[in-house]
XYZ file of C-alpha atoms in Angstrom:
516
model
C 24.220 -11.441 -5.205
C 22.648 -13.593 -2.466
C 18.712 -12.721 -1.759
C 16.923 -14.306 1.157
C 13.615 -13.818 1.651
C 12.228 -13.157 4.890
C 8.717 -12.792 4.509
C 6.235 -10.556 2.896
C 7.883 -7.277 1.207
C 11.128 -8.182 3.119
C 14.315 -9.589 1.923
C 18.436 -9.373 2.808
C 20.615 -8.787 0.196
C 23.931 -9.624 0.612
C 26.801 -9.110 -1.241
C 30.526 -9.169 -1.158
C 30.533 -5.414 -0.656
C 27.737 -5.261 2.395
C 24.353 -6.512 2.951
C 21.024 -4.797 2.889
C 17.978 -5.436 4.840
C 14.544 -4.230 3.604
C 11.111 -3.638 4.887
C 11.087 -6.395 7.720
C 8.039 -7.049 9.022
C 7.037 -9.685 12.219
C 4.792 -8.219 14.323
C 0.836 -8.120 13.361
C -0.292 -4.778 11.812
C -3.331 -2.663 11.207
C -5.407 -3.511 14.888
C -3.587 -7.261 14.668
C -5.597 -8.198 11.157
C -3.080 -8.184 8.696
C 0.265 -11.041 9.686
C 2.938 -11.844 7.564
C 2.458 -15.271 5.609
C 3.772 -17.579 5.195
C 4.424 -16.925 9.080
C 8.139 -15.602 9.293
C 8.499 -14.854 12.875
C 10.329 -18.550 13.525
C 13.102 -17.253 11.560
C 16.633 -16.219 13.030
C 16.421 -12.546 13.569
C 19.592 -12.070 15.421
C 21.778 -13.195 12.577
C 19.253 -11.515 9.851
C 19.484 -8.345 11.793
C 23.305 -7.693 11.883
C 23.744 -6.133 8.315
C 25.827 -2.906 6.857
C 22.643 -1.116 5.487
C 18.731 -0.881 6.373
C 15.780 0.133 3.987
C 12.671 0.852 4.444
C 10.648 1.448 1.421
C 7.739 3.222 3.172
C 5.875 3.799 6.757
C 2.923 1.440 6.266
C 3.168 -1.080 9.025
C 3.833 -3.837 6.941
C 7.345 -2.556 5.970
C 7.641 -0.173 9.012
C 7.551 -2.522 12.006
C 9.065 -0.660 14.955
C 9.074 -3.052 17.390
C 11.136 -5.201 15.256
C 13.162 -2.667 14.014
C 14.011 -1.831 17.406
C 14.483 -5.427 18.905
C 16.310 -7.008 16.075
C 17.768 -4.793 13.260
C 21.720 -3.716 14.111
C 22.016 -0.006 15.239
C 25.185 0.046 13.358
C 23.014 -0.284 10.223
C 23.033 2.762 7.839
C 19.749 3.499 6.552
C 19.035 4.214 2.922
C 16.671 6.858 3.465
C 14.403 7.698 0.380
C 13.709 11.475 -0.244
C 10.136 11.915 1.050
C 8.799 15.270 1.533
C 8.541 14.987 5.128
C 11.180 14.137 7.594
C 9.061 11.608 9.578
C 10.669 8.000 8.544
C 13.909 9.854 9.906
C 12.181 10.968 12.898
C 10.530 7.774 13.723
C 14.273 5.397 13.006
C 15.976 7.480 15.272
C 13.584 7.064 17.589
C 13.701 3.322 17.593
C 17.602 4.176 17.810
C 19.471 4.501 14.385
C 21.496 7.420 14.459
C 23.562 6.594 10.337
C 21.740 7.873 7.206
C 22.600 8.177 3.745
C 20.116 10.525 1.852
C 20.037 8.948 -1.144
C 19.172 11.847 -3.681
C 15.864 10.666 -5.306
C 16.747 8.868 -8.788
C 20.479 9.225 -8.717
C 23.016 6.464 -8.401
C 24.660 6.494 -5.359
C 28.179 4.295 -5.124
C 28.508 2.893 -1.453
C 31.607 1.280 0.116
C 33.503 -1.704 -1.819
C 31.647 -0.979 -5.241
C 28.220 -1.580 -4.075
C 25.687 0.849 -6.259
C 22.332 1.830 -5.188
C 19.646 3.954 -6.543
C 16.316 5.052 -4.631
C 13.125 6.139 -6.499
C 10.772 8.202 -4.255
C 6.980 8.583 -4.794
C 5.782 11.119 -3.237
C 2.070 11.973 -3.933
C -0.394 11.986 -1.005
C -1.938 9.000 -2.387
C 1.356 7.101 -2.422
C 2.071 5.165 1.181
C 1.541 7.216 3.920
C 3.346 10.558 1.879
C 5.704 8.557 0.164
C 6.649 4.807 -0.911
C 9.881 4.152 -2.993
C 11.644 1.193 -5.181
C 15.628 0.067 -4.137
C 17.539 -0.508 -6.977
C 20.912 -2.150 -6.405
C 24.107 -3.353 -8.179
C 27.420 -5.257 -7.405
C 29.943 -6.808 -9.628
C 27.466 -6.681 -12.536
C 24.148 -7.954 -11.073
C 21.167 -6.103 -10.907
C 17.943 -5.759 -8.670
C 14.927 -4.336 -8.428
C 13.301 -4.452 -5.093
C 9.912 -2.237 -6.463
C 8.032 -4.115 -3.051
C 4.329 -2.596 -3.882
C 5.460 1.254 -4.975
C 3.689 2.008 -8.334
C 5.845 3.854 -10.375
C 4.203 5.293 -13.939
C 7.239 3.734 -15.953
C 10.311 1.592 -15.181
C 12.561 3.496 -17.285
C 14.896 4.878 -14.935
C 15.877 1.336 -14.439
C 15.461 0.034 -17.177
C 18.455 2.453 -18.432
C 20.897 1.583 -15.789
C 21.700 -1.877 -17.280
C 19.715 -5.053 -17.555
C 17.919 -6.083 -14.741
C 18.564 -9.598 -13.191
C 15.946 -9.872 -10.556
C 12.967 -8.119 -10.227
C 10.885 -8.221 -7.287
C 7.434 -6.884 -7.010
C 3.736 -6.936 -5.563
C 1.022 -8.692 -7.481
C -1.885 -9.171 -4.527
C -3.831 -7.196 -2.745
C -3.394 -4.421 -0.120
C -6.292 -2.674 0.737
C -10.141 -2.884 1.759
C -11.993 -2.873 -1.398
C -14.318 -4.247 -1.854
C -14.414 -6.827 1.099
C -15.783 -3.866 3.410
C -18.058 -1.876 1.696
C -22.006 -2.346 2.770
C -22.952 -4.631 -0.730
C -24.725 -8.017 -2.034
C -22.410 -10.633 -1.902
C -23.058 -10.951 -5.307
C -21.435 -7.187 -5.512
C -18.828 -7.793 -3.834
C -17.463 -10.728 -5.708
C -17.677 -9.220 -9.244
C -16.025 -5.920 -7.988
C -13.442 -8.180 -5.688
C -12.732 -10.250 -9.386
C -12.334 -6.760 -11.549
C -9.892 -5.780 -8.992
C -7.675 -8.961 -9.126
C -7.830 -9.284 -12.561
C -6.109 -5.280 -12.400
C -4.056 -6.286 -9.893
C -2.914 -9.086 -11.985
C -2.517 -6.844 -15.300
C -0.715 -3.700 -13.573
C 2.018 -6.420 -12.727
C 2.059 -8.248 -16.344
C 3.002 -4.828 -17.442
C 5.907 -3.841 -15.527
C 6.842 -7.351 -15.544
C 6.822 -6.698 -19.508
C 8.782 -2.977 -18.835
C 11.599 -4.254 -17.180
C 11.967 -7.398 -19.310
C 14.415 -8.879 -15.797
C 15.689 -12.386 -15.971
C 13.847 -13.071 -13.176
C 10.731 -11.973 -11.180
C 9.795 -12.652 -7.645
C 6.345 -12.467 -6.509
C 6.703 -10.309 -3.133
C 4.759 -8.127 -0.752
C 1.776 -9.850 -0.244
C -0.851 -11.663 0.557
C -1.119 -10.931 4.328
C -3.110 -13.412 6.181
C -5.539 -12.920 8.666
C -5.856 -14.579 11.781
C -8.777 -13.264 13.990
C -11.569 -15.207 13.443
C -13.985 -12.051 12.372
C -11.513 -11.488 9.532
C -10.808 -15.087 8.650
C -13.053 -15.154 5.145
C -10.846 -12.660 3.812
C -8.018 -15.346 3.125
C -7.827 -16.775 -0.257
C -8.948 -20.167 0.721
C -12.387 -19.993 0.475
C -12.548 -20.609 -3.471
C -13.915 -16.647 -3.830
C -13.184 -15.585 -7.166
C -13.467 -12.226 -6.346
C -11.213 -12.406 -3.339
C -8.175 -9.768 -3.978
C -5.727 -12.070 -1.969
C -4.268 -13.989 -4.156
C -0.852 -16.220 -2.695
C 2.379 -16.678 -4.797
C 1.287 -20.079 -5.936
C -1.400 -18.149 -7.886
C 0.665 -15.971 -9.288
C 3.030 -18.747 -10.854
C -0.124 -20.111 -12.514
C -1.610 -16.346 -13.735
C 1.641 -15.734 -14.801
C 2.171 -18.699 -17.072
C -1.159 -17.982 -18.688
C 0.608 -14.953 -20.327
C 4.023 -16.956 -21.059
C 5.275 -16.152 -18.021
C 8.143 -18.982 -17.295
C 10.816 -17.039 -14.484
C 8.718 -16.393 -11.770
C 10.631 -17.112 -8.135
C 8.777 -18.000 -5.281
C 10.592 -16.758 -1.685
C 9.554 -18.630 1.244
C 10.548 -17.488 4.737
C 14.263 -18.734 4.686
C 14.778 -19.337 0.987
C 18.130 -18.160 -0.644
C 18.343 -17.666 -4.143
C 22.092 -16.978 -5.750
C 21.475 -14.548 -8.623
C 24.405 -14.088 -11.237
C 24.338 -11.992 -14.590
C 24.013 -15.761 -15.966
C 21.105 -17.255 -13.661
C 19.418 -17.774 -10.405
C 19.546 -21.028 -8.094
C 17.159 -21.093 -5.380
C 17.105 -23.010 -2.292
C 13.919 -23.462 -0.042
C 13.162 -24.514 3.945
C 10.644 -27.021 1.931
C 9.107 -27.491 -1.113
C 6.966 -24.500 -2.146
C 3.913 -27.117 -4.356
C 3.559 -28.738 -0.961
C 3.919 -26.008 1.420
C 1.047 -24.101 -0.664
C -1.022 -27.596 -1.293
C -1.265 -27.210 2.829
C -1.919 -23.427 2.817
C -5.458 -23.665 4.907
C -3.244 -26.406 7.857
C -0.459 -23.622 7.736
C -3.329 -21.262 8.135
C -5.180 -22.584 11.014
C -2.179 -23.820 12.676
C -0.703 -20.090 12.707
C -4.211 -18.981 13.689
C -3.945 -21.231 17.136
C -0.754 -20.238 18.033
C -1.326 -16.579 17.052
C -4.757 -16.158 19.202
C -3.285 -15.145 22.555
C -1.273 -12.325 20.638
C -4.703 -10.941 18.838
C -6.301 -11.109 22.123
C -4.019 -9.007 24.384
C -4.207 -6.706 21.770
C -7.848 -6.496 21.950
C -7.846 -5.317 25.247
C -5.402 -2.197 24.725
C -7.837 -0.809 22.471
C -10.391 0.190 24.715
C -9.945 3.759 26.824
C -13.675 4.486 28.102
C -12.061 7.868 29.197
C -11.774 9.720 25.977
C -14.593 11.618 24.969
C -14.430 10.844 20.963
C -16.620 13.602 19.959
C -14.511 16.203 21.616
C -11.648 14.378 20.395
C -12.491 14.400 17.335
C -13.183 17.992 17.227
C -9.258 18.660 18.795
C -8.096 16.364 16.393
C -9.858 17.492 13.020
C -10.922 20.523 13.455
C -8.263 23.065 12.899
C -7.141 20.717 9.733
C -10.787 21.418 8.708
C -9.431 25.299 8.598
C -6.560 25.045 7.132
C -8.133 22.679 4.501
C -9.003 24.074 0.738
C -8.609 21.164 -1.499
C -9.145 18.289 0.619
C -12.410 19.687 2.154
C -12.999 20.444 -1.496
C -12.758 17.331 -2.755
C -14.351 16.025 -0.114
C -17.471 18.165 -0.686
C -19.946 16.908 2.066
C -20.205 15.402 5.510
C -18.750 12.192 6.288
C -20.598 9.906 8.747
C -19.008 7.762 11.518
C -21.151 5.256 12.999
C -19.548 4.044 16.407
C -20.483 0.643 17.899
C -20.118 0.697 21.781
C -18.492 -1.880 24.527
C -21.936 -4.071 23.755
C -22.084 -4.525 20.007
C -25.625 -2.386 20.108
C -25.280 1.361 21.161
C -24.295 3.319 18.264
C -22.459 6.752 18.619
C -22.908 9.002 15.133
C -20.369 11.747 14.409
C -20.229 13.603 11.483
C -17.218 15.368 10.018
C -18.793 18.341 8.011
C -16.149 19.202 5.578
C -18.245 22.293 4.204
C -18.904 23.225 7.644
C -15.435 23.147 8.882
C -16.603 21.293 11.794
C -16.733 17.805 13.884
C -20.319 17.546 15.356
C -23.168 15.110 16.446
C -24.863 13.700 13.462
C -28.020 15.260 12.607
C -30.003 13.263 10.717
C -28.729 14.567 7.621
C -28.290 12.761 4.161
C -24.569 11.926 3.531
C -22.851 10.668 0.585
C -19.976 8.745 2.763
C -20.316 6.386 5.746
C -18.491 4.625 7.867
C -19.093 1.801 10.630
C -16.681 0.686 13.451
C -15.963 0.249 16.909
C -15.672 2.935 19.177
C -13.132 1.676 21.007
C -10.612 1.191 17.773
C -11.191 5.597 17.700
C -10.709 5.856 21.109
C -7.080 4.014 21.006
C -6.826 6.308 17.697
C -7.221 9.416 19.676
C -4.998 8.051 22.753
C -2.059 7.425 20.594
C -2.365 10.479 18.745
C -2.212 8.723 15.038
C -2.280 10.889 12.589
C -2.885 8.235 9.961
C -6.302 6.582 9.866
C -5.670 4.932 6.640
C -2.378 3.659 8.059
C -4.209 1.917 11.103
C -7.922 1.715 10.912
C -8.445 1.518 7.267
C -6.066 -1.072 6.436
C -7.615 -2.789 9.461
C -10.379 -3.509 7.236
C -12.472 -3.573 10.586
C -14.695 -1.561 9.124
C -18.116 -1.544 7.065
C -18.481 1.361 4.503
C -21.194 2.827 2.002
C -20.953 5.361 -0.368
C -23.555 7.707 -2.075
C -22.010 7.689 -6.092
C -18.263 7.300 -7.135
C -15.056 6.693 -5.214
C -13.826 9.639 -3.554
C -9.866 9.495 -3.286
C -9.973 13.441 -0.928
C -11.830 11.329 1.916
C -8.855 8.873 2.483
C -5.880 11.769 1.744
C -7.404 13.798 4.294
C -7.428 10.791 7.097
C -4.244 10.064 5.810
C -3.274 13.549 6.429
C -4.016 13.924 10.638
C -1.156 16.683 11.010
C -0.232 19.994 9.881
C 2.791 18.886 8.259
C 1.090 16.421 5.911
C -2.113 18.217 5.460
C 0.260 21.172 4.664
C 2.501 19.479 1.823
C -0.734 17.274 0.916
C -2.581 20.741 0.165
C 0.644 22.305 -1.726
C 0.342 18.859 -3.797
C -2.613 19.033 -5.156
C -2.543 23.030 -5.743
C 0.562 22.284 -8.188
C -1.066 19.394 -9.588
C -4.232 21.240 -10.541
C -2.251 24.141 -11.862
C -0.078 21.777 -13.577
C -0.901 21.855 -17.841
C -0.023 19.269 -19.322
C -0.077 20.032 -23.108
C 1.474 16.767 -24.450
C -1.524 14.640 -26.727
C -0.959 10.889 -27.738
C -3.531 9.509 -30.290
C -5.037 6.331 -28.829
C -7.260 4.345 -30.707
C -10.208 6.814 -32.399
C -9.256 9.391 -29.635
C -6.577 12.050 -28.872
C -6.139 12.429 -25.389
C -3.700 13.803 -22.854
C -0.657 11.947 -22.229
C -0.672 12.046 -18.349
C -3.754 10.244 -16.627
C -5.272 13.150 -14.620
C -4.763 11.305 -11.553
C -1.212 10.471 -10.567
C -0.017 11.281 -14.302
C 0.834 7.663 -15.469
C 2.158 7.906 -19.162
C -1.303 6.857 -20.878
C 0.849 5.400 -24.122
C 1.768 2.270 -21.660
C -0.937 2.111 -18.992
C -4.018 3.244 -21.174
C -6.423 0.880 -22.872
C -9.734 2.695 -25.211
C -12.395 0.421 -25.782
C -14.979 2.305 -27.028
C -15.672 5.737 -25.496
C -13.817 4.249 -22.310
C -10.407 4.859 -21.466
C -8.810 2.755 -18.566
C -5.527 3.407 -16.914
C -4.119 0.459 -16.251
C -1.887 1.989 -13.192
C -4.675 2.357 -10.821
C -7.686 0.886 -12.540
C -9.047 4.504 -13.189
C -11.550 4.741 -15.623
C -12.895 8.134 -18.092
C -15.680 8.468 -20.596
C -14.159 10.093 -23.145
C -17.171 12.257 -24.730
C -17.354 14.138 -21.909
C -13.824 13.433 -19.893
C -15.700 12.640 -16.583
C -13.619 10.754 -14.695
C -15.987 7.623 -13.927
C -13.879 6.080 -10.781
C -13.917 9.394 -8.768
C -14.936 12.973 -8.322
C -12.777 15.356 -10.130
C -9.443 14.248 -12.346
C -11.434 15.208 -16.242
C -9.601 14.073 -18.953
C -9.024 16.213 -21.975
C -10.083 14.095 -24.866
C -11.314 14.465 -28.885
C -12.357 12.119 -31.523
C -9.474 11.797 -34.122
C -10.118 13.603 -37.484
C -9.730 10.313 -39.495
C -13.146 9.646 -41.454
């Protein structure tokens, strides 16, 4: 089995039987911020994109890239299509033109042309991608991958029971705006920014340790960042608390905890896996290319500027009226809304910076209220600060995923009254009636749900599931103390009284063992 990498979360896999390509991403993402890196848009495309079968793991626009899908990737290509609860990654590929699909039932082994095996796991919580991410597992003539890209499954053991795995590729950096954004002393910011890599860093020591592959290959991050407003956010500064860690990184975290098989994939690397080994060949030699990360940086960032800048100046649409936007937009989800607005339990501010960087507009979306209005000079518990015109292009293009676009931006500032609230980013995730619709039937079964299963950990018995996505506590959960941690997310409970101390809601069912 031949893997090439091509950048980020994407890689082709060929193999005698037919060759896959996954989640290829060239084009800048998320209001131009996030760019693939190292910088993968020099490679050749043409020949890359001429394969048997596509997959795309999930819709964020870092795997979902449709103007490269539709420039570049073969329309002769059958897509692997994960089981998702909604039919939009169908709707959107045929769109850019692909009219094969293979529904690849979600878990089950599906045997493709010339011996070529495949098996697709599907996450499908609200919280997971935009409704849904998913992990490729493939096998030909006796080797075995795992392309998890940056899915979080609770356990690897549906894999883990199909054979041994060869190569195992996975996230291990950052993807998301915490803390970097959020209205905080520096000093803040860096010891939150550190607790989250060091998480980051432990969620992947343990399915590295699940899977027990040959082989591991750092994948799916960092992005880079290229406008000069977002430029601090690469790991170059010497931050310790910066969540961006590269692959170089990881091959020195990793040997801290005995790791010795860890794969770097530059942009045109090939590495020949058998069920006896992997030889990899790279465009140059990874020590030096990452020695020269802040010239390959700044170099990319030159060449890169006129492409940030024209997209600058789509953004702005001085026509829309955002408040009454808003109010078509949100409002009759607002209705329909009973455990979102729940969750969310208050108003949430939006503080809109005009054309010139001093008028603010403030909108409030009163999730009690059931209504998008003017703010009021109210106290609210969530805040958030950013341009006007990034909502006005939100509201011209109809995007029903602010988390998918704005969020992951991370051209935002935010503040927060108390704990993490995961209902405020599932609702803005959730811009449509068909996702605010299966995200509201999720979370009614998943409140409902009992789960009556106790493990005994440490001087506690506790449920087996963590209340929030139900990750199998005997793996991911660590008691020190009265504190439980789940090692999945980072989620943390006081076990006295089961509050869950990360975010509102999710109690824990916990006792003190009987032992004296």
């Amino acid at each position: 089995m031949r893997v090439t990498g091509t950048g980020h979360a994407s890689m082709r896999i060929d193999t005698a039987a037919g060759s896959i390509l996954c989640d290829p991403w060239v084009n800048p993402a998320y209001f131009a911020s996030w760019f693939p890196f190292p910088d993968n848009s020099l490679l050749d495309w043409e020949t890359l994109g001429r394969v048997d079968y596509l997959y795309v793991s999930h819709l964020h626009r870092d795997h979902f890239d449709a103007k490269h899908l539709r420039e570049f990737v073969s329309k002769d290509a059958t897509v692997l299509l994960p089981e998702f609860p909604t039919s939009e990654m169908e709707d959107e590929l045929r769109a850019l033109g692909f009219t094969k699909f293979l529904r690849a039932p979600n878990e089950q082994v599906v045997e493709l042309d010339g011996g070529l095996k495949i098996m697709i796991q599907a996450l499908t919580s609200p919280t997971d991608g935009p409704i849904g991410d998913s992990s490729l597992w493939v096998e030909y003539d006796g080797v075995r991958l795992l392309n998890q890209n940056d899915a979080r499954p609770t356990d690897l053991t549906v894999f883990a029971e199909l054979g041994h795995v060869h190569a195992h590729l996975l996230q291990f950096s950052g993807a998301i705006w915490y803390p970097m954004v959020y209205e905080l002393p520096q000093a803040a910011k860096t010891a939150f920014g550190k607790q989250k890599r060091e998480r980051q860093f432990d969620r992947t020591w343990r399915y590295i340790d699940d899977l027990k592959a040959d082989h591991v290959f750092p994948i799916a991050g960092p992005p880079c960042f290229l406008d000069d407003a977002l430029w601090q956010f690469n790991d170059i500064h010497g931050d310790e608390g910066n969540i961006f860690p590269d692959q170089s990184v990881f091959l020195s975290e990793y040997a801290k905890v005995g790791g010795t098989n860890g794969i770097v994939l530059l942009p045109g690397s090939v590495a020949e896996v058998t069920t006896s080994g992997a030889t990899t060949t790279h465009p140059q030699p990874v020590e030096e290319f990452f020695a020269n990360k802040t010239a390959h940086l700044e170099e990319m960032r030159e060449r890169k500027r006129g492409v940030i800048e024209a997209e600058k100046a789509s953004w702005r649409h001085p026509e829309i009226d955002v408040l009454a936007g808003m109010k078509r937009r949100i409002e009759p989800l607002l209705d329909e809304s009973i455990y979102l607005a729940k969750g969310v339990g208050g108003p949430v501010r939006f503080d809109l910076v005009g054309y010139d960087g001093a008028e603010v507009e403030s909108i409030v979306v009163d999730f009690p209220g059931k209504q998008v209005r003017p703010y009021a000079d109210e106290k609210v518990r969530y805040r958030f600060r950013t341009e006007r015109a990034l909502i006005e292009h939100l509201l011209h293009i109809d995007e029903v995923d602010w988390v998918n676009s704005l969020f992951l931006s991370c051209r935002f500032s935010a503040a927060r009254i108390g704990q993490y609230n995961e209902f405020v980013y599932a609702f803005f995730k959730c811009l449509s009636t068909e996702r605010l619709q299966y995200a509201e039937g999720w979370y009614d079964e998943h409140e409902r749900a009992v789960d009556a299963e106790d493990v005994t950990l440490g001087d506690w018995v506790v449920q087996r599931r963590c209340p929030h996505l139900k990750a199998d506590l005997t793996r991911f959960g660590i008691v020190d103390g009265d504190q439980l941690t789940c090692q999945l997310h980072g989620w943390k409970f006081d076990l006295p009284s089961g509050r869950c101390l990360t975010s509102v809601g999710h109690k824990i069912r916990a006792a003190r063992t009987q032992t004296p």
